[in-house]
Tab-separated table of C-alpha atoms and ligand atoms in Angstrom:
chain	number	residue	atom	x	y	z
A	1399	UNK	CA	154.165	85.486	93.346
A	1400	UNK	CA	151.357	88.115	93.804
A	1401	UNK	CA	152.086	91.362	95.342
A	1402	UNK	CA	149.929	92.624	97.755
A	1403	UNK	CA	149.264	96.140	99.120
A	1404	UNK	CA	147.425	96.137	102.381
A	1405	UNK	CA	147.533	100.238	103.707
A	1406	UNK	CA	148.661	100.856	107.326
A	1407	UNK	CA	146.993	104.046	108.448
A	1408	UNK	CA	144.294	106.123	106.518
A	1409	UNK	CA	146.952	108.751	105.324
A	1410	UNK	CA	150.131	106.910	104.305
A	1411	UNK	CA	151.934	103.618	104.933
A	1412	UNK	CA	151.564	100.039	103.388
A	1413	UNK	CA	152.473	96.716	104.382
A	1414	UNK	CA	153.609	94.645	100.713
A	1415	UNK	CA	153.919	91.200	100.894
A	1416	UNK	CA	153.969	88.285	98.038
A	1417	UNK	CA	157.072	89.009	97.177
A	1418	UNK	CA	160.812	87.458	98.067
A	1419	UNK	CA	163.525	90.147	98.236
A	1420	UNK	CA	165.887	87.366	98.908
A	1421	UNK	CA	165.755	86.647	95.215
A	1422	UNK	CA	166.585	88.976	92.357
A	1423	UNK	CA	164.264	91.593	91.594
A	1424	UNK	CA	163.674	92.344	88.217
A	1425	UNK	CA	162.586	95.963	86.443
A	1426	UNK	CA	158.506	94.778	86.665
A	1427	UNK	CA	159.119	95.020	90.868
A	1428	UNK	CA	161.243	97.658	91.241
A	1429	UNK	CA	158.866	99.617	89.316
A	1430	UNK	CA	155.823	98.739	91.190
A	1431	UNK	CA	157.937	98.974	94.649
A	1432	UNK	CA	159.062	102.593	93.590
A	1433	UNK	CA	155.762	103.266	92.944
A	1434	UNK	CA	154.731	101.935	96.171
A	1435	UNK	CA	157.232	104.349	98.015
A	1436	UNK	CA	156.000	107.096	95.787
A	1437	UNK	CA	152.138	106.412	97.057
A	1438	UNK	CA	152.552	105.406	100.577
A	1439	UNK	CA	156.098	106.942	101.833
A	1440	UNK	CA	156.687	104.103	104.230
A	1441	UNK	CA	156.273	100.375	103.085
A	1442	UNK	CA	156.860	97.834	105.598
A	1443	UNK	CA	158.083	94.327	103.932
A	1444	UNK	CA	157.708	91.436	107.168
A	1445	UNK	CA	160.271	89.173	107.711
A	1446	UNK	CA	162.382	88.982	104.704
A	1447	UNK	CA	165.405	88.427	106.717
A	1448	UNK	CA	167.919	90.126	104.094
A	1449	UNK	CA	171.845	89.667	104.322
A	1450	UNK	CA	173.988	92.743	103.822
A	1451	UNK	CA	174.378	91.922	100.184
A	1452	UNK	CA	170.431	91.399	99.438
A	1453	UNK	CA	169.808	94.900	101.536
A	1454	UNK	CA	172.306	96.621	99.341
A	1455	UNK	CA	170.636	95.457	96.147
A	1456	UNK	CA	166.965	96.068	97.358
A	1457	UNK	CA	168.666	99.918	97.919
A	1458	UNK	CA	169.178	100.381	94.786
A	1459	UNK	CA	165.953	99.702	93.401
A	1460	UNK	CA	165.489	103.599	94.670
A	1461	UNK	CA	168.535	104.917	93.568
A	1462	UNK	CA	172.317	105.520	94.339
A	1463	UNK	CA	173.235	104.812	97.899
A	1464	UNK	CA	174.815	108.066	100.114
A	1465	UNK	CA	177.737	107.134	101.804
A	1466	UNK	CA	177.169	106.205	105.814
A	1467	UNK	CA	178.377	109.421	107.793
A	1468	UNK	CA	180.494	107.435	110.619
A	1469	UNK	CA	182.863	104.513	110.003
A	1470	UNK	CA	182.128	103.714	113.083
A	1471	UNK	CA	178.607	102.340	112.444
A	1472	UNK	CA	179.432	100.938	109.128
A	1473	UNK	CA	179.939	97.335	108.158
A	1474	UNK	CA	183.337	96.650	107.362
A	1475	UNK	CA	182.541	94.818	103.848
A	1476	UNK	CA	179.976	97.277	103.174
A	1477	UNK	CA	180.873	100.360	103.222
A	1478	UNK	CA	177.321	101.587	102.490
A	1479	UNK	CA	175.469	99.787	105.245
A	1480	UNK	CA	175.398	101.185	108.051
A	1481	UNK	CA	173.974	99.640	111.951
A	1482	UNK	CA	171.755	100.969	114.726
A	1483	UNK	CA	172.715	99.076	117.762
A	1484	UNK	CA	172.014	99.381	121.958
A	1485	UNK	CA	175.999	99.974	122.348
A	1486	UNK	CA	176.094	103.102	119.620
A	1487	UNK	CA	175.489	105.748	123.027
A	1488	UNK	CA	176.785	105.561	126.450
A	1489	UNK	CA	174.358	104.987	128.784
A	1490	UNK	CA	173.150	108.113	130.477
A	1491	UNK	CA	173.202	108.021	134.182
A	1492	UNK	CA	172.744	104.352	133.763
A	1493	UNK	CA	169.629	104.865	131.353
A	1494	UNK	CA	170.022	103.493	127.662
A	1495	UNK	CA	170.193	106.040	124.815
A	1496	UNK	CA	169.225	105.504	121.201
A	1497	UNK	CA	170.325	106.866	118.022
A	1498	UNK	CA	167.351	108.511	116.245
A	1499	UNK	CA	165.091	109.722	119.225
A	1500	UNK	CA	163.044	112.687	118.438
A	1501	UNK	CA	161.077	112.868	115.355
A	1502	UNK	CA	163.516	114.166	112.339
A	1503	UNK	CA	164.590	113.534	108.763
A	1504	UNK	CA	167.886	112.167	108.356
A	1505	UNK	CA	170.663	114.510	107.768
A	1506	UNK	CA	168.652	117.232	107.082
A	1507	UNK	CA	172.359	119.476	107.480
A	1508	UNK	CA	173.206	117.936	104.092
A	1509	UNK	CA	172.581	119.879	101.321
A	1510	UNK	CA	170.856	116.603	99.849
A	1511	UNK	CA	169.269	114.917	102.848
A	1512	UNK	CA	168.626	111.274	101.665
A	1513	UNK	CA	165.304	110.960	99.738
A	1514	UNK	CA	164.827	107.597	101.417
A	1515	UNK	CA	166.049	105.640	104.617
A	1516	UNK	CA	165.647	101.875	105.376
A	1517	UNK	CA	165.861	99.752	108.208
A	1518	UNK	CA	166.390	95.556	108.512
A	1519	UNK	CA	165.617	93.912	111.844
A	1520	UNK	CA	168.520	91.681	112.573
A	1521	UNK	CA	167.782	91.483	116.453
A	1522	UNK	CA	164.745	92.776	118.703
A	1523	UNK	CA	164.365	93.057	121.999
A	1524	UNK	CA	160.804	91.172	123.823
A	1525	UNK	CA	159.678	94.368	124.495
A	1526	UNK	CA	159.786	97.796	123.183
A	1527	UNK	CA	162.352	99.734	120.468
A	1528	UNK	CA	159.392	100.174	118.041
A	1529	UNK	CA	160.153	102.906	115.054
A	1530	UNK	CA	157.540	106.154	115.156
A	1531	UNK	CA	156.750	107.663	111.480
A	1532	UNK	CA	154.341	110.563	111.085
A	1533	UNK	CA	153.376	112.029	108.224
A	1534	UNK	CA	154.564	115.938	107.717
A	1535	UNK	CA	152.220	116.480	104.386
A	1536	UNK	CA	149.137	115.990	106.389
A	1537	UNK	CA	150.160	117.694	109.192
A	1538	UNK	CA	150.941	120.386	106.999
A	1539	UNK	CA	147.962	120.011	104.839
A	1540	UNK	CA	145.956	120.427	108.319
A	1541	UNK	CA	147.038	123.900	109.394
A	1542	UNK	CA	145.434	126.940	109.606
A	1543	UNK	CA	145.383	128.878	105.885
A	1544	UNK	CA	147.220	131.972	107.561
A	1545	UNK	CA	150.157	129.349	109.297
A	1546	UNK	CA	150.463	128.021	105.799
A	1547	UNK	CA	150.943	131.373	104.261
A	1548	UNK	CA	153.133	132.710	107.153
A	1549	UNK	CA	155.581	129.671	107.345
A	1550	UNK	CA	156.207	128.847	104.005
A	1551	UNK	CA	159.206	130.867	102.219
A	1552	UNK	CA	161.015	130.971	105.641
A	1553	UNK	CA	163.859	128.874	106.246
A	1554	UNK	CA	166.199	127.306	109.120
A	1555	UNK	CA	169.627	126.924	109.374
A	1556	UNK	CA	170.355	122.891	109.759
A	1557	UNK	CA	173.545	122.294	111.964
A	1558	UNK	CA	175.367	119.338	113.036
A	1559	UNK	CA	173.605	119.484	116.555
A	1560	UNK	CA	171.287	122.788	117.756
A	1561	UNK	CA	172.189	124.533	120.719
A	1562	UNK	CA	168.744	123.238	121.713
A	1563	UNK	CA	168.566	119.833	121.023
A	1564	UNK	CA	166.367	117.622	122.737
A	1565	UNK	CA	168.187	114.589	121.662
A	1566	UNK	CA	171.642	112.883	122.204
A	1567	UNK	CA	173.876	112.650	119.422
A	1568	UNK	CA	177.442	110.805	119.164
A	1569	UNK	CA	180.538	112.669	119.964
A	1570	UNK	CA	182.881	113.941	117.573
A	1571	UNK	CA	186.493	114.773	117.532
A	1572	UNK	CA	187.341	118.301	116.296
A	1573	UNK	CA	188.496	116.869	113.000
A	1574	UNK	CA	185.452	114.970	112.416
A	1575	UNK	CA	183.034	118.135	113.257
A	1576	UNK	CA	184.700	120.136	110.667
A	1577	UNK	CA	184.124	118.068	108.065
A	1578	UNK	CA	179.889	118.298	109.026
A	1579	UNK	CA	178.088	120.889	106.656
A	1580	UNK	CA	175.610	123.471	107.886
A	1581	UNK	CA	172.616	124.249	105.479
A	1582	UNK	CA	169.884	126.009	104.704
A	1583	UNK	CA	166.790	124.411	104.186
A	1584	UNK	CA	163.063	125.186	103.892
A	1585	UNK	CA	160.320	124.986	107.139
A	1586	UNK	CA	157.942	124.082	103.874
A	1587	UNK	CA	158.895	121.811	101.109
A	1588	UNK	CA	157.568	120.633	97.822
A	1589	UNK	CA	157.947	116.843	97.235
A	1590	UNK	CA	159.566	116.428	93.942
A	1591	UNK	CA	157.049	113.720	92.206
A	1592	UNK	CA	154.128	114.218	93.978
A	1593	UNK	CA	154.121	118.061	94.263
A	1594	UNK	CA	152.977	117.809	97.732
A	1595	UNK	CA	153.883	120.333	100.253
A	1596	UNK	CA	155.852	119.191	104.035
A	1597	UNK	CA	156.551	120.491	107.016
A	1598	UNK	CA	160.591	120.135	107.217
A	1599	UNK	CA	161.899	119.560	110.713
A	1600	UNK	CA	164.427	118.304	112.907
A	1601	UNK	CA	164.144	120.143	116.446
A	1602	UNK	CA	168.082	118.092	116.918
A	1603	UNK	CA	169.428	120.587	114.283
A	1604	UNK	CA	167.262	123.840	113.566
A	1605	UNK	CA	168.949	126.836	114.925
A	1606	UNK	CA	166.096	128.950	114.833
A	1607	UNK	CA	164.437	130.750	111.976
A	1608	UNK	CA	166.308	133.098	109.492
A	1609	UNK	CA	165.253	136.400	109.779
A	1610	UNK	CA	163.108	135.698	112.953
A	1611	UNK	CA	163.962	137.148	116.998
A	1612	UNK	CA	165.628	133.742	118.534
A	1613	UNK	CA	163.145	132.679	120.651
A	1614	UNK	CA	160.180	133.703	118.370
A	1615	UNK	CA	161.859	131.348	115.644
A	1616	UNK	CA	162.484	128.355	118.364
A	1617	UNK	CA	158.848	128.939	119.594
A	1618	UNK	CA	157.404	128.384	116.117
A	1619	UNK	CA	159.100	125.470	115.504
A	1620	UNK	CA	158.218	123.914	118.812
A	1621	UNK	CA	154.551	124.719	117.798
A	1622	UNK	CA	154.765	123.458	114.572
A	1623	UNK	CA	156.906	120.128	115.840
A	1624	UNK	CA	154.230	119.822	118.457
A	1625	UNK	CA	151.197	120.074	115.895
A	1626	UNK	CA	153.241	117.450	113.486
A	1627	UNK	CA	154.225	114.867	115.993
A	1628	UNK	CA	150.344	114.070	117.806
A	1629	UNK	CA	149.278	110.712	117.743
A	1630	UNK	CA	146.575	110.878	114.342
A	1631	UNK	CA	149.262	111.438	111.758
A	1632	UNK	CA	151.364	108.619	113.415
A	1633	UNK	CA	152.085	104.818	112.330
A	1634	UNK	CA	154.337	102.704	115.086
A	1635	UNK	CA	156.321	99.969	113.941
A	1636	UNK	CA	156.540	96.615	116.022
A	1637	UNK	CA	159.653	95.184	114.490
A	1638	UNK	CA	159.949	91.465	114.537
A	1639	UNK	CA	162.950	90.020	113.020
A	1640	UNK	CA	163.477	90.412	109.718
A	1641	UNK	CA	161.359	93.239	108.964
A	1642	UNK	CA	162.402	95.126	105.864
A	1643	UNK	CA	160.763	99.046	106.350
A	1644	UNK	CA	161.675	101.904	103.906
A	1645	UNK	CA	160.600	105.556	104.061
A	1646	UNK	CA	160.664	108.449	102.307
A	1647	UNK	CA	162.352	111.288	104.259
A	1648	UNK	CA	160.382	113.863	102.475
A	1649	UNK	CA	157.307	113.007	103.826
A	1650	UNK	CA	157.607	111.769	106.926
A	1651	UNK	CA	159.281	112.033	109.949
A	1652	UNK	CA	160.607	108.983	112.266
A	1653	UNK	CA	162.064	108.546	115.670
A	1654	UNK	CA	163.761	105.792	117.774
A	1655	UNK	CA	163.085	104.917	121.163
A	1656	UNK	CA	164.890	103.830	123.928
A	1657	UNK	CA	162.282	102.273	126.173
A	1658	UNK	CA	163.721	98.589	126.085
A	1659	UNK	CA	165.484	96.488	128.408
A	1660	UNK	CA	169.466	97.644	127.514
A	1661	UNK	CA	170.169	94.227	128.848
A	1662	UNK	CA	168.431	93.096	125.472
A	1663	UNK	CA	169.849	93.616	122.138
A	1664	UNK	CA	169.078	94.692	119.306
A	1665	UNK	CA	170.391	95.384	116.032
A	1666	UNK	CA	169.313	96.955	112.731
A	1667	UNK	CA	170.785	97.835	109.164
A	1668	UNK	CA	170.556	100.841	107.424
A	1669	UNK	CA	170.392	102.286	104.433
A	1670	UNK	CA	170.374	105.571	102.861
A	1671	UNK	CA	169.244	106.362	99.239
A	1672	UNK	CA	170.409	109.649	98.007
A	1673	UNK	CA	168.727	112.630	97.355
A	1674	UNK	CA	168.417	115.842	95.748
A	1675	UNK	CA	168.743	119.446	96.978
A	1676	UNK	CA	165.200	120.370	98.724
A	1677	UNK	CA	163.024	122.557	96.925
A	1678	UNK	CA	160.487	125.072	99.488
A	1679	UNK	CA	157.427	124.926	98.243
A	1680	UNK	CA	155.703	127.569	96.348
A	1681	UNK	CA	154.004	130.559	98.543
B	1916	SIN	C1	166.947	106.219	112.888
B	1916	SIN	O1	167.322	105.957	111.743
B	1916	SIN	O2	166.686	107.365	113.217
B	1916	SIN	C2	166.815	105.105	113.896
B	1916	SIN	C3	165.524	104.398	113.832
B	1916	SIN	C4	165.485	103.224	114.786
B	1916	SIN	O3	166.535	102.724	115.208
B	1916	SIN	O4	164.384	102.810	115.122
C-alpha cells in the first residue's frame, strides 16, 4: 500500500488515501498519519467505512480518547463514541436544527478542549449537510500588525452556552448544567508543536472579553469571527459514506449545517482525542 497526500486548499487540509484503516495500523502509519494531522490540521480519509471498533482504534493513533459529554449521544458499547444525528434537536418551528452550526472548537469551556475531533459518515443525505473548516492560523496570520498586538494577551470567559449565542444547543436538566465547567481561555493561542499562533473562538460560548466594556468585547469578537469565517480560509466537506475526516481543533474551526431535507437521514460518529490546557500565545 502507498500512501498518498493530495492537499485540499492552498493553506491546510489533505485528502490521504492508499491506505486501509479497516486493518491494523502499525507504528510506521500512525507516525506518518500524526504527522499528517500535524502538517495539514484536517485530513480527509474517503470511504473507509469504519465500524465503531476500527474508529476507536484509528482514535488512538492521536492519543487518549475524552470521554463523550452526553450519554445521550453515545453508543451504548462504546462509551467513547459518540453520534451526530437529524433527531439530536427538535425541530424549530418545523425547520431542522443541527448540532455543531456556527463555526467553533469543540468544548472550548473545558479546561482541555480536545486537541482533535473526528467524524465517520455512516448515512448522508442526497443533498446538503456538508462540514465547513476554516483555518484560524491564517486568518490570524492575516490581520493587521496593531489587531495582532491588541488582541493577543486578552482572554474570554468560555461558558456552557453565551447569553448571545447564535446557535442552538441541547437542553439540560439543572443537574446536568452544574456539572458543565466555565473557563478561561485565550482570544490568541500558540499551537503546541508547531508554535503557530490562532485565533480561539466560539461565538456559542464567549461571554465577552475580560477586562473589556460588554459590548466593546462582543463587538470585537464579532469582527474577528467575521474576518475568520470568509470564504478564502475555508475547505467544505461533501461527505459520501464512509468518509473518515479528522481535525485539529487548534487550528481550525468547523461548523454543521442544517440545510438538508430532515426527511433524509443522516448519521455520523465521533470522536474526541484529548487535549492539553491552551497556552495564549506570546505578545
Ligand atoms: C460538530 O462536531 O460540530 C458537527 C459536525 C457535523 O455534524 O458536520
Amino acid at each position: 500500500m502507498t500512501l498518498t497526500v493530495q492537499p485540499l486548499h492552498t493553506q491546510f487540509g489533505a485528502q490521504i488515501t492508499g491506505i486501509d484503516l479497516t486493518q491494523a495500523i502499525d507504528e510506521g502509519l500512525a507516525l506518518r498519519l500524526r504527522q499528517c494531522l500535524a502538517d495539514y490540521a484536517v485530513l480527509v480519509l474517503p470511504k473507509q467505512g469504519l465500524n465503531p471498533a476500527q474508529f476507536q482504534a484509528f482514535g488512538q493513533v492521536f492519543g487518549e480518547l475524552m470521554p463523550q459529554q452526553f450519554k445521550k449521544y453515545t453508543l451504548d458499547d462504546f462509551p467513547f463514541i459518540g453520534f451526530n444525528s437529524t433527531n439530536d434537536l427538535p425541530r424549530k418551528n418545523g425547520k431542522l436544527q443541527v448540532r455543531g452550526e456556527n463555526y467553533h472548537t469543540d468544548h472550548s469551556n473545558e479546561l482541555c478542549p480536545p486537541r482533535a475531533t473526528s467524524l465517520v459518515a455512516v448515512q448522508i443525505p442526497s443533498v446538503g449537510g456538508d462540514t465547513q473548516f476554516v483555518d484560524v492560523r491564517q486568518a490570524f496570520d492575516d490581520l493587521s500588525h496593531e489587531l495582532k498586538q491588541k488582541i493577543k494577551g486578552l482572554h474570554s470567559m468560555h461558558v456552557l452556552q453565551s447569553s448571545r449565542s447564535p446557535r442552538s444547543f441541547t437542553k439540560l436538566t439543572e443537574e446536568e448544567k452544574a456539572k458543565i465547567p466555565s473557563h478561561l481561555q485565550p482570544l490568541v493561542i500558540e499551537h503546541p508543536v508547531s508554535g503557530r499562533s490562532a485565533l480561539y473562538l466560539n461565538t456559542g460560548r464567549m461571554e465577552g472579553v475580560q477586562g473589556m466594556p460588554e459590548e466593546e468585547g462582543y463587538a470585537l469578537i464579532n469582527h474577528l469571527y467575521e474576518h475568520a469565517t470568509q470564504s478564502k480560509y475555508e475547505y467544505r466537506h461533501r461527505w459520501q459514506v464512509g468518509d473518515l475526516v479528522i481535525w485539529d481543533n487548534r487550528s481550525v474551526m468547523h461548523q454543521a449545517n442544517a440545510d438538508y431535507d430532515p426527511e433524509e437521514y443522516r448519521y455520523l460518529y465521533r470522536l474526541m482525542v484529548t487535549g492539553d490546557a491552551l497556552r495564549a500565545a506570546k505578545a
